[in-house]
Tab-separated table of C-alpha atoms in Angstrom:
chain	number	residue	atom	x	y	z
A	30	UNK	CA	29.754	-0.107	-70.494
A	31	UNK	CA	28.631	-2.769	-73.108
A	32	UNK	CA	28.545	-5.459	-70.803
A	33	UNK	CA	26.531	-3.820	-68.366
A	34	UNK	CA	24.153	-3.450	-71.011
A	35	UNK	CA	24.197	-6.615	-71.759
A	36	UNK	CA	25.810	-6.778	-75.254
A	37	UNK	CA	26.791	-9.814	-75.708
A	38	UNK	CA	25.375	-11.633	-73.115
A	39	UNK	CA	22.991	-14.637	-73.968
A	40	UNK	CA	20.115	-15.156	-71.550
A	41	UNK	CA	19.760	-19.019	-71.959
A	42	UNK	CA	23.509	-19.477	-71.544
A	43	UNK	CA	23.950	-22.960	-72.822
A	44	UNK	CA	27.630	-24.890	-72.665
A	45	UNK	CA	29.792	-25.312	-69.599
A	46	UNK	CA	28.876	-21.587	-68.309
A	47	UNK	CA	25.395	-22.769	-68.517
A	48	UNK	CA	25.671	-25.948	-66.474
A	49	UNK	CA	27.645	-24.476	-64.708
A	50	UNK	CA	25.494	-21.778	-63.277
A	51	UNK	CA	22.604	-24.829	-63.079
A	52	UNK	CA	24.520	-26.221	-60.727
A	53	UNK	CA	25.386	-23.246	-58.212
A	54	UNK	CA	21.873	-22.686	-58.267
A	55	UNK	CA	21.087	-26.032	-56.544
A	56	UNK	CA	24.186	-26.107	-54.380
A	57	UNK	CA	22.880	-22.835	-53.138
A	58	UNK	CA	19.294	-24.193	-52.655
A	59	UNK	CA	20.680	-27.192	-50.944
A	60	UNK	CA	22.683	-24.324	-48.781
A	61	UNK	CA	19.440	-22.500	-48.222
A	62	UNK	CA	17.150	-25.674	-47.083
A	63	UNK	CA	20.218	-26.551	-44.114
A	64	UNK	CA	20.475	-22.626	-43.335
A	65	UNK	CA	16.736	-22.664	-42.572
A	66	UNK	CA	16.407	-25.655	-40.588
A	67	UNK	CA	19.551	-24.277	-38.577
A	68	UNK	CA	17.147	-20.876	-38.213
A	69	UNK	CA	14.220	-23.195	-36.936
A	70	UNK	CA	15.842	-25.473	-34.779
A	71	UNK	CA	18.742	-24.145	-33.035
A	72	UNK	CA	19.151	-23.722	-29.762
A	73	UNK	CA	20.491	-20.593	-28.758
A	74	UNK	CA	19.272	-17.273	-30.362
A	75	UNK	CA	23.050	-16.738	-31.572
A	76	UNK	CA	22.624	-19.574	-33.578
A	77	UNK	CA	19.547	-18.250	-35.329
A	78	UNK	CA	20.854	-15.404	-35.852
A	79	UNK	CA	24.091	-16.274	-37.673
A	80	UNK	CA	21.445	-18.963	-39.568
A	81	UNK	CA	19.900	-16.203	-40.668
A	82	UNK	CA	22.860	-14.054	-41.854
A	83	UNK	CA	23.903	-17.409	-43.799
A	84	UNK	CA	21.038	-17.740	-45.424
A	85	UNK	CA	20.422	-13.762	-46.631
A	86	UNK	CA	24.027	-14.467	-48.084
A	87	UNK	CA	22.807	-17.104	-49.955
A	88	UNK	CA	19.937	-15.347	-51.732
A	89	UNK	CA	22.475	-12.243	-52.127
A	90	UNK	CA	24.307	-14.988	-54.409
A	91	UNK	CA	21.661	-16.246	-55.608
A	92	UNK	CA	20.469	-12.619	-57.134
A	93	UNK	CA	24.520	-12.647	-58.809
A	94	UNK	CA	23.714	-16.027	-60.215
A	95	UNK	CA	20.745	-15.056	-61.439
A	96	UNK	CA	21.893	-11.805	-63.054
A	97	UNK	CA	24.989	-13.648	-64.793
A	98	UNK	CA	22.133	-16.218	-66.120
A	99	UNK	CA	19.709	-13.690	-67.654
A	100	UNK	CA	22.126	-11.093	-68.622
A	101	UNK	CA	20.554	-7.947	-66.343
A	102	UNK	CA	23.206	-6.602	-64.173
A	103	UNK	CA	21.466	-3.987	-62.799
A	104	UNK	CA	20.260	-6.374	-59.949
A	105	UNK	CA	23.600	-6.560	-58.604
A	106	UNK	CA	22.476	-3.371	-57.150
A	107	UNK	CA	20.300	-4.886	-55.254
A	108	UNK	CA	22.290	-7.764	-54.009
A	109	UNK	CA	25.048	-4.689	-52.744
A	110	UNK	CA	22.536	-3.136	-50.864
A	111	UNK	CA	21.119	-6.593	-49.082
A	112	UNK	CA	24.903	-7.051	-47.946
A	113	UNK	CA	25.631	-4.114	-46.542
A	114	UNK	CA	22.462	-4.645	-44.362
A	115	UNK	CA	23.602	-7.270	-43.993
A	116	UNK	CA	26.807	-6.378	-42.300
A	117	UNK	CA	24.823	-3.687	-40.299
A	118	UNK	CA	22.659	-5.623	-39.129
A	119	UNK	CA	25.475	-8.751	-38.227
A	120	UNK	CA	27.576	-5.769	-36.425
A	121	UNK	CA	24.690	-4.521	-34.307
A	122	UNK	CA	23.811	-7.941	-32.913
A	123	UNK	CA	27.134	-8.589	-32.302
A	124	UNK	CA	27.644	-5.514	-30.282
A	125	UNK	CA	24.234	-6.070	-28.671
A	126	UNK	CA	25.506	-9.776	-27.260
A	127	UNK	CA	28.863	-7.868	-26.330
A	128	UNK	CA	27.193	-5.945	-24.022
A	129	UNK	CA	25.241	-8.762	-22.593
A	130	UNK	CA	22.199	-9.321	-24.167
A	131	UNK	CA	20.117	-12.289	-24.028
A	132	UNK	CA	22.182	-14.963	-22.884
A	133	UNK	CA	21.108	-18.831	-23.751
């Protein structure tokens, strides 16, 4: 109960936790910026699609980063509830190109 509080936590996390966390950030970004030209440029709408699912997983950890980094875990919430649209939403276009949908 105290740590979802947040007692104890430091929100500028400094050390190796820190850097750390500094560097998942841009490894995600990087992530993000090849997820998004996938989502522009590929070819087939399949392709888009699983772009797309990529990249909402990467802001879903992004949000945990970002709640380990400033000590409020009460967004993790929030990054449960994007991922189990996101799985919804994954499943139903997977059953919709099951049953022949749009082929490319």
């Amino acid at each position: 109960m105290l740590a979802a509080e947040g007692v104890g936590m430091q929100p500028g996390l400094t050390g190796a936790l820190g850097t750390v966390l500094v560097v998942a950030i841009a490894a995600i970004c990087v992530a993000m910026a090849a997820c998004t030209f996938r989502l522009i440029q590929g070819p087939s709408i399949a392709d888009r699609v699983v772009a797309l699912d990529l990249l909402a997983s990467f802001i879903v950890g992004a949000i945990a980063v970002f709640s380990i980094k400033s000590g409020r875990f009460e967004i993790v919430s929030v990054a449960i509830v994007i991922a189990l649209i996101l799985f919804v939403g994954t499943a139903a276009f997977a059953l919709y190109m099951e049953k022949g949908g749009q082929r490319q």
